[in-house]
PDB file of C-alpha atoms in Angstrom:
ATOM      1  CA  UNK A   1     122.382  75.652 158.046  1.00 55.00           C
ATOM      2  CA  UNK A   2     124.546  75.590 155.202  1.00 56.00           C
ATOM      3  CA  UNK A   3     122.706  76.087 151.491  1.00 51.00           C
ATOM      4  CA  UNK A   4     123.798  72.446 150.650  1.00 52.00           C
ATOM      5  CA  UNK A   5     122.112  71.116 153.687  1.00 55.00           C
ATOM      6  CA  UNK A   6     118.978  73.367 153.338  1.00 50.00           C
ATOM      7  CA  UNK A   7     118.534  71.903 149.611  1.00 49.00           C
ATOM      8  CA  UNK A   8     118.711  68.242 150.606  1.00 49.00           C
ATOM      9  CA  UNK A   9     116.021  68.622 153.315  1.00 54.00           C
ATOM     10  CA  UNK A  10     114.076  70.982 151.078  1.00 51.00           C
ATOM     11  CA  UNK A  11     114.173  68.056 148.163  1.00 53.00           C
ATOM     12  CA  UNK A  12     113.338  65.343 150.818  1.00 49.00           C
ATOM     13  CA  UNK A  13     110.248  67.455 152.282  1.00 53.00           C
ATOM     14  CA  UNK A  14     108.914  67.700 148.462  1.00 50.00           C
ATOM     15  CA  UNK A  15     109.558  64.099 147.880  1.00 49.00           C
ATOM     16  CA  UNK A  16     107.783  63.148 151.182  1.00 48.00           C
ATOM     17  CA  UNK A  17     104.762  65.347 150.116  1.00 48.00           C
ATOM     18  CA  UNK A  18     104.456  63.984 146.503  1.00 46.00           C
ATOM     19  CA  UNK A  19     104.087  60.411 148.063  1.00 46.00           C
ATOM     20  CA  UNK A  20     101.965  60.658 150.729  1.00 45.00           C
ATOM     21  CA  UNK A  21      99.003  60.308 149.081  1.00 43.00           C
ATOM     22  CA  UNK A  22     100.056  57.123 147.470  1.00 38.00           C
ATOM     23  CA  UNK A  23     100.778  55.349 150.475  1.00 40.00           C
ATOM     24  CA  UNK A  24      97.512  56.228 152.168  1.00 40.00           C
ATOM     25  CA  UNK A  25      95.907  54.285 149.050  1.00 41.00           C
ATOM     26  CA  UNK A  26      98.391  51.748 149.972  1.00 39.00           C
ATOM     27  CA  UNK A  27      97.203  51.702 153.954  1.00 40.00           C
ATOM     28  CA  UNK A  28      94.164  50.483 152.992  1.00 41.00           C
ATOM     29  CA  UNK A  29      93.466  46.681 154.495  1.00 42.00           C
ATOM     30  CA  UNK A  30      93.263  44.006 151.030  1.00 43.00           C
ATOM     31  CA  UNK A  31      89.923  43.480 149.636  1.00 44.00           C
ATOM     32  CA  UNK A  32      88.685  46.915 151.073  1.00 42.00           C
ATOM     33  CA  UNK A  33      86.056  47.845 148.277  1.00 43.00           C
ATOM     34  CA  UNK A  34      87.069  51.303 146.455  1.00 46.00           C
ATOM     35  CA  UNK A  35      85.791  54.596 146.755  1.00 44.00           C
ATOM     36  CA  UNK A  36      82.481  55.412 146.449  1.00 40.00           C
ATOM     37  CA  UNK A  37      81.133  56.932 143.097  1.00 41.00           C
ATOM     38  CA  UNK A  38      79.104  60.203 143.332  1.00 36.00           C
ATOM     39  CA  UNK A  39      75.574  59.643 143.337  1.00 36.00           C
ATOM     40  CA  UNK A  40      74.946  61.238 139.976  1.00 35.00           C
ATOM     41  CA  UNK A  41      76.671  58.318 137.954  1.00 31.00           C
ATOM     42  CA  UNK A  42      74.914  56.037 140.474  1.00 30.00           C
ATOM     43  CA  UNK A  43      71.544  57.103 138.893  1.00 38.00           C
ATOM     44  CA  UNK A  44      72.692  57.697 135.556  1.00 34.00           C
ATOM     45  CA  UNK A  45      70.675  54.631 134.843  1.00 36.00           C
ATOM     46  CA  UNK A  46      67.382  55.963 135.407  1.00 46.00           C
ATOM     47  CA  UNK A  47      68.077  59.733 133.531  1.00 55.00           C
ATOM     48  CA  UNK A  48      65.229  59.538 130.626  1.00 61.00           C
ATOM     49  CA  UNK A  49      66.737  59.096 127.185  1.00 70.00           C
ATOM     50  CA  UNK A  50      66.594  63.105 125.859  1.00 68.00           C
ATOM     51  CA  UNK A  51      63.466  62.370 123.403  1.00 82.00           C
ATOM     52  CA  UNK A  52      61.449  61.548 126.653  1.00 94.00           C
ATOM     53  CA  UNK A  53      59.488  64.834 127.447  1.00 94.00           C
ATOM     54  CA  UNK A  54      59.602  65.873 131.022  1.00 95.00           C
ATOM     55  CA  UNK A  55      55.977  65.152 131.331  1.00 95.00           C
ATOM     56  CA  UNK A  56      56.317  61.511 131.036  1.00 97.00           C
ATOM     57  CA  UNK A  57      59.404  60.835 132.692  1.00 97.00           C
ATOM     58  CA  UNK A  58      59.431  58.404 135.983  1.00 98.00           C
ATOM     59  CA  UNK A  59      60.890  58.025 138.722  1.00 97.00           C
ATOM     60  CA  UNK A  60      61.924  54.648 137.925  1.00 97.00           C
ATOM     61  CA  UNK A  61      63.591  55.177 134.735  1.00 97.00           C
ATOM     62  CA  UNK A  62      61.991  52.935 132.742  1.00 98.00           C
ATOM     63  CA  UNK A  63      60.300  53.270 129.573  1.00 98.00           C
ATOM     64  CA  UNK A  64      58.802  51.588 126.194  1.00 97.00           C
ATOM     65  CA  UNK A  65      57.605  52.459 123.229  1.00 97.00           C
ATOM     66  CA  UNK A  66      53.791  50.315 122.150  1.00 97.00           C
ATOM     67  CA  UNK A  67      55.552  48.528 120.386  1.00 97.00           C
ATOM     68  CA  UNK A  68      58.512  47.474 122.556  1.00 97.00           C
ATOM     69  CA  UNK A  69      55.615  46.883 125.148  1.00 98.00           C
ATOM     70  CA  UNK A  70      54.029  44.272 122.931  1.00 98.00           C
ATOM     71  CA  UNK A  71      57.451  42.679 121.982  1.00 98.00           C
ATOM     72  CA  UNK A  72      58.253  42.493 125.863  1.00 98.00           C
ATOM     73  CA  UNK A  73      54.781  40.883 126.871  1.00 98.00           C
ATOM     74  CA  UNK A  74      54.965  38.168 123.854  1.00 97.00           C
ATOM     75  CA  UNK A  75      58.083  36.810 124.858  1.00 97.00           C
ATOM     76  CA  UNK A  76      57.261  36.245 128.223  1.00 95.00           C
ATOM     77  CA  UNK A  77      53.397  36.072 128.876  1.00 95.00           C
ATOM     78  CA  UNK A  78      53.285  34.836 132.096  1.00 93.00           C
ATOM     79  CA  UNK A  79      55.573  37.907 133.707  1.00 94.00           C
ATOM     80  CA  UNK A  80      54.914  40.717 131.679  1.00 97.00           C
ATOM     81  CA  UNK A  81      52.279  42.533 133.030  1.00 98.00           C
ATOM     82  CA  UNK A  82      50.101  45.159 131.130  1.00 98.00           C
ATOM     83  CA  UNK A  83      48.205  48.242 133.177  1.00 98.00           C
ATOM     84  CA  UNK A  84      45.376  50.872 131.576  1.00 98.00           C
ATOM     85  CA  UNK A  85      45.243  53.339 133.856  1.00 98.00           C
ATOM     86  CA  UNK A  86      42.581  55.174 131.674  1.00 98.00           C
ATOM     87  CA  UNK A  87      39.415  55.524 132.501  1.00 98.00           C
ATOM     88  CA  UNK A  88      36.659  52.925 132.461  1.00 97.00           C
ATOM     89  CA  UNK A  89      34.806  55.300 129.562  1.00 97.00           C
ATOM     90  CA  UNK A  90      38.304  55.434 127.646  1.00 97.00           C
ATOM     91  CA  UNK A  91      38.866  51.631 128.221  1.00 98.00           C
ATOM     92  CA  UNK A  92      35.221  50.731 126.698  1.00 98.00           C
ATOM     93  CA  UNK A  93      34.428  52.966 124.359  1.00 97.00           C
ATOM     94  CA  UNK A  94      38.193  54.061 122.882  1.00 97.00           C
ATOM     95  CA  UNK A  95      39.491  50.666 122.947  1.00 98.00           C
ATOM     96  CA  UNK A  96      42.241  48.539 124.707  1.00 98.00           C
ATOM     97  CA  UNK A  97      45.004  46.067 124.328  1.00 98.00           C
ATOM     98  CA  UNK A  98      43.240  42.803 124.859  1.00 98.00           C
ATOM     99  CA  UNK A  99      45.645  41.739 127.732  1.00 98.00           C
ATOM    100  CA  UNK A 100      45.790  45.305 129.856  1.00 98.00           C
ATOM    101  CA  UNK A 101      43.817  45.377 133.371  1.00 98.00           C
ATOM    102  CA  UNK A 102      42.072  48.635 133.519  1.00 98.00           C
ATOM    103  CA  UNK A 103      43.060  50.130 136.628  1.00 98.00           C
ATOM    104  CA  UNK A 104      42.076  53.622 136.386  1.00 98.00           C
ATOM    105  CA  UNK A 105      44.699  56.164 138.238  1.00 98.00           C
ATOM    106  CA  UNK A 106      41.852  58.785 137.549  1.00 98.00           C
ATOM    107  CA  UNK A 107      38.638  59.029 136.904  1.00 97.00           C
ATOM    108  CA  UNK A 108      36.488  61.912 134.756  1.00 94.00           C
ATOM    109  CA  UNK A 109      34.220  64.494 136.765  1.00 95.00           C
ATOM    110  CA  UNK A 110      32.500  65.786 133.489  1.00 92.00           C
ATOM    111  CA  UNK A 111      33.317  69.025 135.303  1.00 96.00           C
ATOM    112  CA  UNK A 112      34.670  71.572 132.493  1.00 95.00           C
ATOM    113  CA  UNK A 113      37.938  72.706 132.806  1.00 94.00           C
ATOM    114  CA  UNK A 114      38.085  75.853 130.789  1.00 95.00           C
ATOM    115  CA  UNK A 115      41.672  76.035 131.022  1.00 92.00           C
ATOM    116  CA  UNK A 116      42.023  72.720 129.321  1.00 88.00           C
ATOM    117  CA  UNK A 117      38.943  72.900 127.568  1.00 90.00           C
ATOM    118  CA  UNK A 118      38.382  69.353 128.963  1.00 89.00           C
ATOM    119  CA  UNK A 119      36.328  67.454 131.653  1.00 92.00           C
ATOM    120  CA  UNK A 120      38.088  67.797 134.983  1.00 94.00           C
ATOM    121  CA  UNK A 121      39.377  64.492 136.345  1.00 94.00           C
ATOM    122  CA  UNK A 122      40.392  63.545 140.176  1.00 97.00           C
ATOM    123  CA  UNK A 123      42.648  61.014 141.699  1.00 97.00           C
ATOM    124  CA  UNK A 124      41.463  57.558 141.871  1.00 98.00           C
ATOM    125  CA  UNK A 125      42.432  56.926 145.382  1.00 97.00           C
ATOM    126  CA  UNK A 126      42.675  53.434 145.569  1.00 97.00           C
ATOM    127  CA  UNK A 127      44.662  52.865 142.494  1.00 98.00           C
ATOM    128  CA  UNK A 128      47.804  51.529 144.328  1.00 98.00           C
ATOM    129  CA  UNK A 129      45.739  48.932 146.577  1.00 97.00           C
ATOM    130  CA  UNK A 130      43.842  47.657 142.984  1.00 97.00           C
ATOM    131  CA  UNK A 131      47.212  47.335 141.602  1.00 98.00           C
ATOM    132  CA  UNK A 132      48.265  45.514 144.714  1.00 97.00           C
ATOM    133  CA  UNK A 133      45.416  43.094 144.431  1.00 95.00           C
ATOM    134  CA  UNK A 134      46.585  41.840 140.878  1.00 96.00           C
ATOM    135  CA  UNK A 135      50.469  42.107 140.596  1.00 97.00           C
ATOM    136  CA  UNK A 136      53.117  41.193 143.093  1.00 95.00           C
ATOM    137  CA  UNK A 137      56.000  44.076 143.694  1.00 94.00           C
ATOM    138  CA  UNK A 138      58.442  42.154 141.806  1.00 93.00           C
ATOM    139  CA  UNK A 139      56.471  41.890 138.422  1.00 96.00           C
ATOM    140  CA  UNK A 140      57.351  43.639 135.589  1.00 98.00           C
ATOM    141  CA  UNK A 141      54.577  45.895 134.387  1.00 98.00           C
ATOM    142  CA  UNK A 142      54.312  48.292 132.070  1.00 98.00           C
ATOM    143  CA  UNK A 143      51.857  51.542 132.342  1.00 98.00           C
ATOM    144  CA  UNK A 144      49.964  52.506 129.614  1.00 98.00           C
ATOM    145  CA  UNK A 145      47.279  55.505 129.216  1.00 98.00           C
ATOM    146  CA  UNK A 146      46.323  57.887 126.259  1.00 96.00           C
ATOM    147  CA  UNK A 147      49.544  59.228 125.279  1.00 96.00           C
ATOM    148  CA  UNK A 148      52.161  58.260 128.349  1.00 96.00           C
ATOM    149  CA  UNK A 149      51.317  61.744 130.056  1.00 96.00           C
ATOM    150  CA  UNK A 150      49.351  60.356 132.703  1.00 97.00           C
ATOM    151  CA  UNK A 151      50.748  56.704 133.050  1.00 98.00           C
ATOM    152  CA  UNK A 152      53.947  58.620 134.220  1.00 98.00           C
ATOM    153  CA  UNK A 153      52.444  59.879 137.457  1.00 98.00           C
ATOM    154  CA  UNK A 154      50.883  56.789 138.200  1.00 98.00           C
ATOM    155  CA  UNK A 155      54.484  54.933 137.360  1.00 98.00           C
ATOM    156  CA  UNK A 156      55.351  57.067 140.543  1.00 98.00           C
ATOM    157  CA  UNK A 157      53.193  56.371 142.590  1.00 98.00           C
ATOM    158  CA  UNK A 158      53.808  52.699 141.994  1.00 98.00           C
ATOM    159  CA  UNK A 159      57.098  53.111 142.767  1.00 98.00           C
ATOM    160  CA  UNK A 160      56.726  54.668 146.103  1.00 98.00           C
ATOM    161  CA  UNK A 161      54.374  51.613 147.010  1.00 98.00           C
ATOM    162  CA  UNK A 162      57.540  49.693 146.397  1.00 97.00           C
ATOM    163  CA  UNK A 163      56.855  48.281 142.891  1.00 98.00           C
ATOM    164  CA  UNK A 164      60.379  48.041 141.262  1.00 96.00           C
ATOM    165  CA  UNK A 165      60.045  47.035 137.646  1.00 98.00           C
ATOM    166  CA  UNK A 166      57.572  49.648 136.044  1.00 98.00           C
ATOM    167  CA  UNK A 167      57.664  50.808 133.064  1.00 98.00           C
ATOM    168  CA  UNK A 168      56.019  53.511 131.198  1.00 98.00           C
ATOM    169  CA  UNK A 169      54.477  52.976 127.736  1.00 98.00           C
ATOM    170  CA  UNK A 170      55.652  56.640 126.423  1.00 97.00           C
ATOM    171  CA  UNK A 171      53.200  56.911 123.382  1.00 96.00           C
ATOM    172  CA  UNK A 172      49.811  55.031 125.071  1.00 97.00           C
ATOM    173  CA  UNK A 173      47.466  53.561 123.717  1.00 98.00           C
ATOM    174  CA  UNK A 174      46.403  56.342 120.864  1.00 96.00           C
ATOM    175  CA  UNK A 175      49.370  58.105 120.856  1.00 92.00           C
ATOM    176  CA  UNK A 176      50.769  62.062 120.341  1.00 84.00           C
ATOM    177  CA  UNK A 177      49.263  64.741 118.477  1.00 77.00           C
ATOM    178  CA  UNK A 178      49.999  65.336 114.900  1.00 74.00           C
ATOM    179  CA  UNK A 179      51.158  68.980 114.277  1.00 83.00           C
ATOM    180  CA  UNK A 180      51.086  69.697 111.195  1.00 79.00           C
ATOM    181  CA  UNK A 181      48.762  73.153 110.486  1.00 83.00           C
ATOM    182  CA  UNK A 182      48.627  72.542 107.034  1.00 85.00           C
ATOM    183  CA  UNK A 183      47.801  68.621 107.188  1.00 82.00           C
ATOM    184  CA  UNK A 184      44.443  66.786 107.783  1.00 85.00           C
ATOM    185  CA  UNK A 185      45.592  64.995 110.639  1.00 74.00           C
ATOM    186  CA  UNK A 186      47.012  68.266 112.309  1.00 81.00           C
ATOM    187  CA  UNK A 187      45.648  67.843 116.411  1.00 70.00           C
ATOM    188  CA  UNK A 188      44.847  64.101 116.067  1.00 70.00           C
ATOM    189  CA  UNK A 189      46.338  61.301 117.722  1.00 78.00           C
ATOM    190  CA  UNK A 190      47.682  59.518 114.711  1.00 70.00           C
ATOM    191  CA  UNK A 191      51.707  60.302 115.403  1.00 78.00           C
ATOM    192  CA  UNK A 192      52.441  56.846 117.281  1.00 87.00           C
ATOM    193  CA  UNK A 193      50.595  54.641 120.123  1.00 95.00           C
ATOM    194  CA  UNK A 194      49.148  51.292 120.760  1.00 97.00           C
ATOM    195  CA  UNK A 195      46.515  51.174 118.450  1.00 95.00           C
ATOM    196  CA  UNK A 196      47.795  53.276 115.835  1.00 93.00           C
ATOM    197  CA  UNK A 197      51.026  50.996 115.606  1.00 95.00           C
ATOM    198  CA  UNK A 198      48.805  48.417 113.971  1.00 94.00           C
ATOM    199  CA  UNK A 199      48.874  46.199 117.450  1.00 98.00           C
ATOM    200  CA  UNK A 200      46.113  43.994 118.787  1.00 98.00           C
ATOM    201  CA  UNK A 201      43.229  46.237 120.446  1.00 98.00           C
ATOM    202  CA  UNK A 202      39.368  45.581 120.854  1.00 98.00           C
ATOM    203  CA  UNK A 203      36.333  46.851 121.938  1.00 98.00           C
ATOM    204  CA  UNK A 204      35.657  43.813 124.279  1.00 98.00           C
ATOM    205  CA  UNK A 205      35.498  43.947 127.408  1.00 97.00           C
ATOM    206  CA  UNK A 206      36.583  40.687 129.553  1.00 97.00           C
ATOM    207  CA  UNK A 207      35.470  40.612 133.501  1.00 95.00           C
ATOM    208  CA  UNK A 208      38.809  39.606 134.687  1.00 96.00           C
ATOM    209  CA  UNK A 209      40.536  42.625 133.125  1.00 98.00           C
ATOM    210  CA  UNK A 210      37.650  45.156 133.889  1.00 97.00           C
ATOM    211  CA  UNK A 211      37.245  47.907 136.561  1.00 97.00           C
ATOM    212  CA  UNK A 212      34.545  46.645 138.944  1.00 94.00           C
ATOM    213  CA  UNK A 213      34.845  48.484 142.026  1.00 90.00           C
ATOM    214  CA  UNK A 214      31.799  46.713 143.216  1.00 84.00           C
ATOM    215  CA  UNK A 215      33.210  43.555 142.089  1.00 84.00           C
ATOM    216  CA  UNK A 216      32.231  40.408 139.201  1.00 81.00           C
ATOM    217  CA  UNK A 217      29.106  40.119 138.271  1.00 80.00           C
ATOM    218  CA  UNK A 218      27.645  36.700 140.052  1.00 78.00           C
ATOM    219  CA  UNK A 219      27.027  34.005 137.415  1.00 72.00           C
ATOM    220  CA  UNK A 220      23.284  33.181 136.778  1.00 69.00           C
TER     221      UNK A 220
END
């Protein structure tokens, strides 16, 4: 083969090679829907926004501040769902947004945990069937215990029930610890939350919003 000839088919094989790839796009039948996307911008949707600690992130993805909670459930009443997962003793004695069902997702042993320096608590085991009872898998509701630590869990186990549009109130209903060592309010739960963002809470307690495991009270 003569070093003119060798050139030409050298150039051709290069030219062949550079194109292939172009027409394999161009093999594909019209309408064909393009190539997937890898899963991690697929869920890039439901990574937590980087102020969310990892203790109070979901599943889901989801998440509101009190007050974006309140501003959700006043524009739409009706649809906007509101959950305490607290405990009844919380709920009662604490204090509660007037439209949140208490549905406990735990319940308090007063059992000391010395490593918390706190009463033990323990699953509430039928926390997903209450929450079944009351709200369709399609409603929109949004989670809210003390501080969002423990609404998250229960967010997740919503979720894996098949509930799609839960959200989790990140702050609660009294909020995160002030730390500030030098302050008076250093260790209280004055930072943010429900009640300390000057929303509507009460003491009262209304039967269709209450625990009753052993159901209403019959009228007299």
């Amino acid at each position: 083969m003569s070093k003119k000839s060798f050139l030409v088919l050298l150039a051709v094989t290069l030219l062949w090679c550079w194109t292939a790839p172009l027409g394999a796009q161009e093999d594909k039948p019209a309408g064909a829907p393009p190539a997937e996307k890898p899963v991690a911008a697929a869920t890039a949707a439901q990574k937590a926004p980087p102020e969310i600690p990892k203790d109070k992130q979901t599943s889901l993805g989801l998440y509101v501040t009190a007050k974006e909670a309140y501003d959700m459930w006043q524009k739409d009443q009706q649809k906007i769902k509101i959950i305490d997962c607290r405990t009844p003793e919380e709920y009662a004695f604490v204090g509660h947004a007037p439209m949140a069902a208490n549905v406990p997702s735990k319940f308090m042993t007063y059992a000391w945990d010395e490593k918390k320096k706190e009463y033990a608590m323990k699953v509430n085991p039928t926390f997903v069937k209450e929450v079944q009872k009351r709200f369709a898998k399609d409603d929109t509701i949004l989670v809210m215990c003390r501080s969002g630590q423990r609404s998250a869990p229960s967010v997740d186990l919503l979720a894996k029930a098949g509930f799609t549009k839960v959200y989790n109130i990140t702050d609660g209903f009294e909020g995160d610890k002030v730390k500030d060592p030098q302050g008076p309010d250093h260790g209280k739960r004055m930072k943010n939350g429900w009640r300390v963002s000057n929303l509507p809470w009460t003491y009262d307690l209304d039967v269709n919003l209450m625990y009753l495991p052993k159901g209403k009270p019959k009228a007299k």
